[in-house]
mmCIF file of C-alpha atoms and ligand atoms in Angstrom:
data_model
loop_
_atom_site.group_PDB
_atom_site.id
_atom_site.type_symbol
_atom_site.label_atom_id
_atom_site.label_comp_id
_atom_site.label_asym_id
_atom_site.label_seq_id
_atom_site.Cartn_x
_atom_site.Cartn_y
_atom_site.Cartn_z
ATOM 1 C CA MET A 1 51.676 -24.287 78.244
ATOM 2 C CA THR A 2 54.442 -25.630 80.518
ATOM 3 C CA THR A 3 57.520 -27.430 79.205
ATOM 4 C CA ALA A 4 59.901 -29.628 81.197
ATOM 5 C CA TRP A 5 63.100 -31.546 80.364
ATOM 6 C CA ALA A 6 64.273 -34.676 82.124
ATOM 7 C CA HIS A 7 67.307 -36.804 81.427
ATOM 8 C CA THR A 8 67.566 -40.570 81.123
ATOM 9 C CA ASN A 9 69.177 -42.420 84.022
ATOM 10 C CA ILE A 10 70.983 -45.740 84.055
ATOM 11 C CA ALA A 11 70.834 -47.956 87.138
ATOM 12 C CA LEU A 12 74.137 -49.175 88.567
ATOM 13 C CA VAL A 13 72.348 -51.253 91.194
ATOM 14 C CA LYS A 14 69.186 -52.354 89.423
ATOM 15 C CA TYR A 15 65.470 -52.070 90.098
ATOM 16 C CA TRP A 16 63.934 -55.360 88.949
ATOM 17 C CA GLY A 17 60.607 -56.573 90.346
ATOM 18 C CA LYS A 18 57.703 -54.953 92.165
ATOM 19 C CA ARG A 19 55.994 -55.702 95.406
ATOM 20 C CA PRO A 20 52.198 -55.986 95.353
ATOM 21 C CA SER A 21 50.418 -52.638 95.307
ATOM 22 C CA ALA A 22 47.286 -51.234 93.728
ATOM 23 C CA GLY A 23 48.913 -49.481 90.780
ATOM 24 C CA LEU A 24 51.424 -47.601 92.937
ATOM 25 C CA ASN A 25 54.500 -49.149 91.324
ATOM 26 C CA LEU A 26 56.285 -50.113 94.513
ATOM 27 C CA PRO A 27 59.668 -51.774 93.937
ATOM 28 C CA ALA A 28 60.766 -55.086 95.443
ATOM 29 C CA VAL A 29 64.245 -53.577 95.892
ATOM 30 C CA GLY A 30 65.887 -50.156 96.105
ATOM 31 C CA SER A 31 68.236 -48.982 93.341
ATOM 32 C CA LEU A 32 71.066 -46.591 92.598
ATOM 33 C CA SER A 33 71.534 -44.769 89.298
ATOM 34 C CA LEU A 34 73.401 -42.139 87.340
ATOM 35 C CA THR A 35 71.425 -39.468 85.488
ATOM 36 C CA LEU A 36 73.021 -38.818 82.083
ATOM 37 C CA ASP A 37 73.709 -35.464 80.444
ATOM 38 C CA ARG A 38 72.856 -36.585 76.903
ATOM 39 C CA PHE A 39 69.590 -38.443 76.389
ATOM 40 C CA GLY A 40 66.226 -37.310 77.627
ATOM 41 C CA THR A 41 62.655 -36.200 77.021
ATOM 42 C CA GLU A 42 61.151 -32.752 76.588
ATOM 43 C CA THR A 43 57.433 -32.583 77.371
ATOM 44 C CA SER A 44 54.881 -29.785 77.140
ATOM 45 C CA VAL A 45 51.480 -29.883 78.806
ATOM 46 C CA GLU A 46 48.660 -27.488 78.048
ATOM 47 C CA ILE A 47 45.078 -27.513 79.240
ATOM 48 C CA ALA A 48 42.795 -28.537 76.353
ATOM 49 C CA ASP A 49 39.222 -29.701 75.680
ATOM 50 C CA HIS A 50 40.243 -33.379 75.471
ATOM 51 C CA ASP A 51 43.257 -35.513 76.436
ATOM 52 C CA ALA A 52 45.754 -35.989 73.593
ATOM 53 C CA PHE A 53 49.308 -37.313 73.399
ATOM 54 C CA LEU A 54 51.765 -36.419 70.631
ATOM 55 C CA LEU A 55 55.120 -38.230 70.632
ATOM 56 C CA ASP A 56 57.918 -37.140 68.301
ATOM 57 C CA GLY A 57 55.373 -35.362 66.093
ATOM 58 C CA HIS A 58 52.833 -38.225 65.867
ATOM 59 C CA ASP A 59 49.446 -38.634 67.543
ATOM 60 C CA VAL A 60 49.595 -41.669 69.861
ATOM 61 C CA GLU A 61 46.399 -43.604 70.632
ATOM 62 C CA ASN A 62 47.618 -46.931 72.037
ATOM 63 C CA ASN A 63 48.468 -48.273 75.501
ATOM 64 C CA GLU A 64 51.267 -45.754 75.773
ATOM 65 C CA ALA A 65 48.714 -42.945 75.458
ATOM 66 C CA GLN A 66 46.473 -44.639 78.050
ATOM 67 C CA LYS A 67 49.387 -44.649 80.516
ATOM 68 C CA VAL A 68 49.886 -40.942 79.916
ATOM 69 C CA PHE A 69 46.160 -40.181 80.414
ATOM 70 C CA LEU A 70 46.033 -42.277 83.609
ATOM 71 C CA PHE A 71 49.010 -40.314 84.840
ATOM 72 C CA LEU A 72 47.179 -37.051 84.058
ATOM 73 C CA ASP A 73 44.255 -38.405 86.133
ATOM 74 C CA ARG A 74 46.622 -38.757 89.107
ATOM 75 C CA VAL A 75 47.829 -35.188 88.675
ATOM 76 C CA ARG A 76 44.251 -33.910 88.307
ATOM 77 C CA ALA A 77 43.241 -35.752 91.488
ATOM 78 C CA LEU A 78 46.147 -34.152 93.370
ATOM 79 C CA ALA A 79 45.288 -30.701 92.013
ATOM 80 C CA GLY A 80 41.532 -31.085 92.486
ATOM 81 C CA ARG A 81 40.958 -30.153 88.843
ATOM 82 C CA THR A 82 39.089 -31.826 86.006
ATOM 83 C CA GLU A 83 40.164 -30.122 82.749
ATOM 84 C CA LYS A 84 41.754 -32.275 80.047
ATOM 85 C CA ALA A 85 45.230 -31.669 78.628
ATOM 86 C CA ARG A 86 47.348 -32.000 75.518
ATOM 87 C CA VAL A 87 50.767 -33.607 76.085
ATOM 88 C CA THR A 88 53.510 -33.106 73.484
ATOM 89 C CA SER A 89 56.750 -35.082 73.976
ATOM 90 C CA THR A 90 60.016 -35.278 72.107
ATOM 91 C CA ASN A 91 62.555 -37.988 72.869
ATOM 92 C CA HIS A 92 66.128 -36.791 72.474
ATOM 93 C CA VAL A 93 67.807 -40.134 71.780
ATOM 94 C CA PRO A 94 69.521 -41.587 68.717
ATOM 95 C CA THR A 95 66.783 -42.542 66.223
ATOM 96 C CA ALA A 96 65.306 -46.052 66.699
ATOM 97 C CA ALA A 97 68.042 -46.859 69.190
ATOM 98 C CA GLY A 98 65.824 -48.650 71.720
ATOM 99 C CA LEU A 99 67.112 -46.173 74.288
ATOM 100 C CA ALA A 100 63.926 -44.116 74.566
ATOM 101 C CA SER A 101 63.283 -44.267 78.221
ATOM 102 C CA SER A 102 60.153 -44.278 80.342
ATOM 103 C CA ALA A 103 62.341 -42.782 83.098
ATOM 104 C CA SER A 104 62.894 -39.441 81.391
ATOM 105 C CA ALA A 105 59.382 -39.543 79.894
ATOM 106 C CA PHE A 106 57.497 -39.769 83.204
ATOM 107 C CA ALA A 107 59.909 -37.484 85.073
ATOM 108 C CA ALA A 108 59.355 -34.739 82.461
ATOM 109 C CA LEU A 109 55.589 -35.402 82.437
ATOM 110 C CA ALA A 110 55.381 -35.270 86.259
ATOM 111 C CA LEU A 111 57.087 -31.891 86.322
ATOM 112 C CA ALA A 112 55.288 -30.328 83.326
ATOM 113 C CA ALA A 113 51.824 -31.659 84.229
ATOM 114 C CA THR A 114 51.928 -30.641 87.901
ATOM 115 C CA ARG A 115 52.925 -27.089 86.927
ATOM 116 C CA ALA A 116 50.303 -26.946 84.157
ATOM 117 C CA TYR A 117 47.653 -27.832 86.763
ATOM 118 C CA GLY A 118 48.980 -25.232 89.199
ATOM 119 C CA LEU A 119 50.806 -27.553 91.611
ATOM 120 C CA HIS A 120 54.325 -26.912 92.947
ATOM 121 C CA LEU A 121 55.438 -30.249 94.423
ATOM 122 C CA ASP A 122 58.766 -30.566 96.191
ATOM 123 C CA ASP A 123 61.319 -32.955 94.675
ATOM 124 C CA LYS A 124 60.417 -35.823 97.004
ATOM 125 C CA ASP A 125 56.721 -35.659 96.095
ATOM 126 C CA LEU A 126 57.577 -35.242 92.409
ATOM 127 C CA SER A 127 59.729 -38.375 92.635
ATOM 128 C CA ILE A 128 56.846 -40.288 94.263
ATOM 129 C CA LEU A 129 54.483 -39.103 91.543
ATOM 130 C CA ALA A 130 56.905 -39.894 88.678
ATOM 131 C CA ARG A 131 57.410 -43.398 90.141
ATOM 132 C CA GLN A 132 53.715 -44.122 89.555
ATOM 133 C CA GLY A 133 54.213 -43.595 85.814
ATOM 134 C CA SER A 134 57.349 -45.742 85.645
ATOM 135 C CA GLY A 135 59.521 -46.868 88.532
ATOM 136 C CA SER A 136 62.833 -45.648 87.140
ATOM 137 C CA ALA A 137 61.306 -42.181 86.561
ATOM 138 C CA ALA A 138 61.470 -41.592 90.332
ATOM 139 C CA ARG A 139 65.273 -41.291 89.846
ATOM 140 C CA SER A 140 65.245 -38.951 86.808
ATOM 141 C CA ILE A 141 63.822 -36.112 88.927
ATOM 142 C CA PHE A 142 67.378 -35.726 90.276
ATOM 143 C CA GLY A 143 70.783 -35.212 88.657
ATOM 144 C CA GLY A 144 74.042 -37.111 89.186
ATOM 145 C CA PHE A 145 74.104 -40.243 91.347
ATOM 146 C CA VAL A 146 70.685 -41.034 92.801
ATOM 147 C CA LEU A 147 69.343 -43.507 95.362
ATOM 148 C CA TRP A 148 65.735 -44.696 95.090
ATOM 149 C CA HIS A 149 64.551 -46.048 98.441
ATOM 150 C CA ARG A 150 62.506 -49.225 98.304
ATOM 151 C CA GLY A 151 60.394 -48.002 101.221
ATOM 152 C CA THR A 152 58.156 -50.200 103.346
ATOM 153 C CA ARG A 153 54.821 -48.362 103.475
ATOM 154 C CA ASP A 154 51.867 -49.665 101.479
ATOM 155 C CA ASP A 155 50.906 -46.166 100.332
ATOM 156 C CA GLY A 156 54.340 -45.625 98.715
ATOM 157 C CA SER A 157 54.985 -42.416 100.664
ATOM 158 C CA ASP A 158 58.532 -43.561 101.546
ATOM 159 C CA SER A 159 59.437 -44.976 98.111
ATOM 160 C CA CYS A 160 61.140 -41.927 96.617
ATOM 161 C CA ALA A 161 64.555 -41.076 95.241
ATOM 162 C CA GLU A 162 67.175 -38.676 96.563
ATOM 163 C CA PRO A 163 70.460 -37.366 95.143
ATOM 164 C CA LEU A 164 73.726 -38.676 96.615
ATOM 165 C CA THR A 165 76.736 -36.491 97.306
ATOM 166 C CA THR A 166 80.063 -37.822 96.126
ATOM 167 C CA SER A 167 83.311 -36.403 94.792
ATOM 168 C CA LEU A 168 83.430 -39.215 92.224
ATOM 169 C CA ASP A 169 83.295 -38.135 88.591
ATOM 170 C CA ALA A 170 82.620 -40.859 86.026
ATOM 171 C CA ARG A 171 81.484 -41.445 82.471
ATOM 172 C CA LEU A 172 79.089 -43.961 80.971
ATOM 173 C CA VAL A 173 79.999 -45.008 77.440
ATOM 174 C CA VAL A 174 76.712 -46.090 75.854
ATOM 175 C CA VAL A 175 77.332 -48.768 73.239
ATOM 176 C CA ARG A 176 74.395 -49.517 70.941
ATOM 177 C CA THR A 177 74.427 -53.063 69.628
ATOM 178 C CA THR A 178 71.234 -53.127 67.519
ATOM 179 C CA SER A 179 68.960 -50.561 65.953
ATOM 180 C CA GLY A 180 65.677 -52.435 66.589
ATOM 181 C CA LYS A 181 63.215 -52.223 69.465
ATOM 182 C CA LYS A 182 63.664 -54.467 72.517
ATOM 183 C CA GLU A 183 61.631 -57.691 72.633
ATOM 184 C CA THR A 184 60.467 -57.904 76.255
ATOM 185 C CA ALA A 185 59.563 -54.573 77.832
ATOM 186 C CA SER A 186 60.936 -54.091 81.344
ATOM 187 C CA THR A 187 57.507 -54.066 83.046
ATOM 188 C CA GLN A 188 56.554 -57.457 81.540
ATOM 189 C CA GLY A 189 60.081 -58.825 81.935
ATOM 190 C CA MET A 190 60.250 -58.115 85.651
ATOM 191 C CA GLU A 191 56.698 -59.357 86.290
ATOM 192 C CA HIS A 192 57.348 -62.662 84.530
ATOM 193 C CA THR A 193 60.660 -63.050 86.372
ATOM 194 C CA ALA A 194 59.200 -62.273 89.796
ATOM 195 C CA SER A 195 56.380 -64.770 89.346
ATOM 196 C CA THR A 196 58.319 -67.672 87.781
ATOM 197 C CA SER A 197 62.074 -67.432 88.468
ATOM 198 C CA PRO A 198 63.380 -69.396 91.465
ATOM 199 C CA PHE A 199 66.344 -66.989 91.453
ATOM 200 C CA PHE A 200 64.113 -64.005 92.164
ATOM 201 C CA THR A 201 64.072 -64.612 95.931
ATOM 202 C CA ALA A 202 67.868 -64.719 95.969
ATOM 203 C CA TRP A 203 67.899 -61.474 93.957
ATOM 204 C CA VAL A 204 65.730 -59.725 96.547
ATOM 205 C CA ASP A 205 67.603 -61.218 99.519
ATOM 206 C CA THR A 206 71.092 -60.272 98.322
ATOM 207 C CA HIS A 207 70.177 -56.853 96.915
ATOM 208 C CA PRO A 208 70.494 -54.693 100.098
ATOM 209 C CA GLN A 209 74.180 -55.601 100.418
ATOM 210 C CA ASP A 210 74.817 -54.460 96.816
ATOM 211 C CA LEU A 211 73.151 -51.131 97.562
ATOM 212 C CA ARG A 212 75.250 -50.686 100.700
ATOM 213 C CA ASP A 213 78.444 -51.527 98.779
ATOM 214 C CA ALA A 214 77.614 -49.061 96.006
ATOM 215 C CA GLN A 215 76.875 -46.293 98.500
ATOM 216 C CA ALA A 216 80.130 -46.997 100.344
ATOM 217 C CA ALA A 217 81.997 -46.920 97.024
ATOM 218 C CA LEU A 218 80.467 -43.539 96.180
ATOM 219 C CA ALA A 219 81.238 -42.148 99.631
ATOM 220 C CA ALA A 220 84.872 -43.233 99.180
ATOM 221 C CA ALA A 221 84.928 -42.086 95.506
ATOM 222 C CA ASP A 222 86.095 -45.623 94.718
ATOM 223 C CA LEU A 223 85.331 -46.267 91.031
ATOM 224 C CA PRO A 224 86.664 -49.866 90.872
ATOM 225 C CA ARG A 225 84.482 -50.843 93.818
ATOM 226 C CA LEU A 226 81.443 -49.174 92.266
ATOM 227 C CA GLY A 227 82.136 -50.814 88.900
ATOM 228 C CA GLU A 228 82.498 -54.234 90.461
ATOM 229 C CA VAL A 229 79.183 -54.084 92.321
ATOM 230 C CA MET A 230 77.452 -52.635 89.231
ATOM 231 C CA GLU A 231 78.549 -55.577 87.073
ATOM 232 C CA HIS A 232 77.514 -57.977 89.817
ATOM 233 C CA SER A 233 74.032 -56.433 90.115
ATOM 234 C CA THR A 234 73.663 -56.470 86.314
ATOM 235 C CA LEU A 235 74.623 -60.095 85.766
ATOM 236 C CA LYS A 236 72.542 -61.180 88.750
ATOM 237 C CA MET A 237 69.481 -59.402 87.344
ATOM 238 C CA HIS A 238 69.993 -61.067 83.966
ATOM 239 C CA ALA A 239 70.473 -64.438 85.676
ATOM 240 C CA THR A 240 66.949 -64.119 87.124
ATOM 241 C CA THR A 241 65.557 -63.816 83.592
ATOM 242 C CA LEU A 242 67.474 -66.882 82.385
ATOM 243 C CA ALA A 243 65.922 -68.916 85.206
ATOM 244 C CA ALA A 244 62.368 -67.645 84.561
ATOM 245 C CA ARG A 245 59.870 -70.060 83.006
ATOM 246 C CA PRO A 246 60.028 -69.797 80.080
ATOM 247 C CA GLY A 247 63.436 -68.202 80.361
ATOM 248 C CA PHE A 248 64.390 -65.200 78.288
ATOM 249 C CA PHE A 249 67.368 -62.932 77.804
ATOM 250 C CA TYR A 250 68.298 -59.526 76.422
ATOM 251 C CA PHE A 251 71.727 -60.475 75.053
ATOM 252 C CA GLN A 252 72.456 -60.318 71.327
ATOM 253 C CA PRO A 253 75.701 -61.578 69.777
ATOM 254 C CA THR A 254 77.139 -58.060 69.708
ATOM 255 C CA THR A 255 76.160 -57.579 73.370
ATOM 256 C CA ILE A 256 78.359 -60.533 74.309
ATOM 257 C CA ALA A 257 81.203 -59.219 72.133
ATOM 258 C CA VAL A 258 81.098 -55.886 73.989
ATOM 259 C CA LEU A 259 80.988 -57.616 77.393
ATOM 260 C CA GLN A 260 84.055 -59.641 76.363
ATOM 261 C CA ALA A 261 85.846 -56.491 75.208
ATOM 262 C CA VAL A 262 85.210 -54.859 78.604
ATOM 263 C CA LYS A 263 86.836 -57.851 80.320
ATOM 264 C CA THR A 264 89.805 -57.597 77.966
ATOM 265 C CA LEU A 265 90.181 -53.855 78.587
ATOM 266 C CA ARG A 266 90.201 -54.535 82.316
ATOM 267 C CA ALA A 267 92.752 -57.316 81.967
ATOM 268 C CA GLN A 268 94.939 -54.805 80.117
ATOM 269 C CA GLY A 269 94.689 -52.342 83.011
ATOM 270 C CA THR A 270 91.885 -49.988 81.913
ATOM 271 C CA GLY A 271 89.170 -49.377 84.516
ATOM 272 C CA ALA A 272 86.007 -50.355 82.619
ATOM 273 C CA TRP A 273 82.859 -52.063 83.935
ATOM 274 C CA ALA A 274 79.707 -53.045 82.014
ATOM 275 C CA THR A 275 76.003 -52.805 82.687
ATOM 276 C CA MET A 276 72.877 -53.650 80.653
ATOM 277 C CA ASP A 277 69.189 -53.039 81.155
ATOM 278 C CA ALA A 278 66.117 -54.629 79.577
ATOM 279 C CA GLY A 279 67.685 -54.447 76.130
ATOM 280 C CA PRO A 280 70.794 -55.477 74.181
ATOM 281 C CA HIS A 281 72.872 -52.307 74.624
ATOM 282 C CA VAL A 282 75.882 -52.104 76.932
ATOM 283 C CA LYS A 283 76.869 -49.124 79.072
ATOM 284 C CA ILE A 284 80.480 -48.970 80.220
ATOM 285 C CA LEU A 285 81.352 -47.157 83.449
ATOM 286 C CA CYS A 286 84.805 -45.567 83.510
ATOM 287 C CA ALA A 287 86.893 -42.599 84.617
ATOM 288 C CA PRO A 288 86.579 -39.415 82.507
ATOM 289 C CA ASP A 289 90.148 -39.762 81.210
ATOM 290 C CA ASP A 290 89.547 -43.296 79.895
ATOM 291 C CA ALA A 291 86.248 -42.594 78.103
ATOM 292 C CA ALA A 292 87.665 -41.645 74.684
ATOM 293 C CA ALA A 293 89.877 -44.737 74.416
ATOM 294 C CA ILE A 294 87.050 -47.021 75.586
ATOM 295 C CA ALA A 295 84.646 -45.435 73.076
ATOM 296 C CA ALA A 296 87.202 -45.994 70.296
ATOM 297 C CA ALA A 297 87.662 -49.637 71.310
ATOM 298 C CA ALA A 298 83.864 -50.139 71.376
ATOM 299 C CA LYS A 299 83.404 -48.560 67.935
ATOM 300 C CA ALA A 300 85.871 -51.075 66.485
ATOM 301 C CA ILE A 301 83.760 -54.080 67.582
ATOM 302 C CA PRO A 302 81.901 -55.604 64.604
ATOM 303 C CA GLY A 303 78.140 -55.103 64.947
ATOM 304 C CA VAL A 304 78.301 -52.004 67.143
ATOM 305 C CA VAL A 305 75.973 -49.396 65.621
ATOM 306 C CA GLY A 306 76.791 -46.348 67.743
ATOM 307 C CA VAL A 307 78.743 -45.133 70.757
ATOM 308 C CA ASP A 308 78.016 -42.088 72.949
ATOM 309 C CA VAL A 309 80.048 -40.853 75.894
ATOM 310 C CA CYS A 310 77.758 -39.553 78.645
ATOM 311 C CA ALA A 311 78.681 -37.510 81.720
ATOM 312 C CA PRO A 312 76.589 -37.044 84.866
ATOM 313 C CA GLY A 313 73.526 -34.963 83.942
ATOM 314 C CA SER A 314 71.321 -32.502 85.748
ATOM 315 C CA ALA A 315 67.961 -32.755 87.477
ATOM 316 C CA ALA A 316 64.618 -32.440 85.681
ATOM 317 C CA ARG A 317 63.792 -28.783 85.056
ATOM 318 C CA ILE A 318 61.163 -26.436 83.669
ATOM 319 C CA THR A 319 62.342 -24.912 80.392
ATOM 320 C CA ALA A 320 59.352 -22.831 79.294
HETATM 321 C C1 DP6 B 1 66.202 -52.956 83.885
HETATM 322 O O1 DP6 B 1 61.242 -48.360 85.291
HETATM 323 O O2 DP6 B 1 61.073 -49.276 82.949
HETATM 324 O O3 DP6 B 1 66.048 -50.608 83.507
HETATM 325 O O4 DP6 B 1 58.377 -49.447 86.654
HETATM 326 O O5 DP6 B 1 57.490 -51.161 85.098
HETATM 327 O O6 DP6 B 1 57.917 -48.821 84.272
HETATM 328 P P1 DP6 B 1 58.329 -49.919 85.243
HETATM 329 O O7 DP6 B 1 59.786 -50.380 84.813
HETATM 330 P P2 DP6 B 1 61.073 -49.542 84.412
HETATM 331 O O8 DP6 B 1 62.207 -50.631 84.734
HETATM 332 C C2 DP6 B 1 63.554 -50.386 84.647
HETATM 333 C C3 DP6 B 1 64.308 -51.674 84.793
HETATM 334 C C4 DP6 B 1 65.774 -51.605 84.469
HETATM 335 C C5 DP6 B 1 66.615 -51.388 85.719
HETATM 336 C C6 DP6 B 1 66.584 -50.005 86.311
HETATM 337 O O9 DP6 B 1 66.445 -49.009 85.582
HETATM 338 O O10 DP6 B 1 66.754 -49.932 87.535
#
């Protein structure tokens, strides 16, 4: 039995939309993220007489399990082996928070399953493999700030992530605004947007400049510049969903209240910038010294159900 841990990551410059590929999960745009120290997935893989998937103590037999078994097929093909396996995963996230992430799930599975089948992939190849389970998982192989290259090749061999060096330290204050599950999963949300939103072309065309700005901000350890481009990328991504047909959105009333509070904090002189993914929660980027005050301000907003301060986290690793 091999066990691996991978942390969740949050994109600062977002991945949203795929380019056509036969199941390879190739992104329409690159992205830049921060791996968190708090939330993540622990996954064990052991060779067994049939494929099975246990999540948080329960047998899973739905589409989620099919995705896991298809992923095992990829690993078996790489390893030239045919035995089945039992996958046991535990999500370390606040209960029913809608934060359980396919990023940490497929990064942990990529690492645990390759080792269980006797493969020792380097980080680049692990990132390419994890990407095929879920795009954002390519980034959770690495710790800290991470760049996932869009790549141009049809076989996906250049669409991998890599860690970025920076002297910037930062915190992400994760503000949970509901306790339910999200309504439109990211895979479906981005597919519907790419095929129906007239704003999607503008998203793809303007994205490379955002990535360059974010990388320059990291190189200069310039938090305000990074925060500004992160908010821009976030609101632009959500604008593509509003213009889809039919349009949809991930905002809840409390989401808007938190976004307003971030603007107010900034107007009062606190460096705070907001991002959201395919769900109603808000993550606030800030300097380490400001995190406690921002968390306290967020907790005081009516409707907020939980607040966690996250620091940069480490790369995926084998734990047993
Ligand atoms: C909004 O990685 O969950 O969080 O590749 O279809 O599994 P699939 O999608 P996924 O999408 C993440 C979208 C996002 C932005 C991001 O993390 O970059």
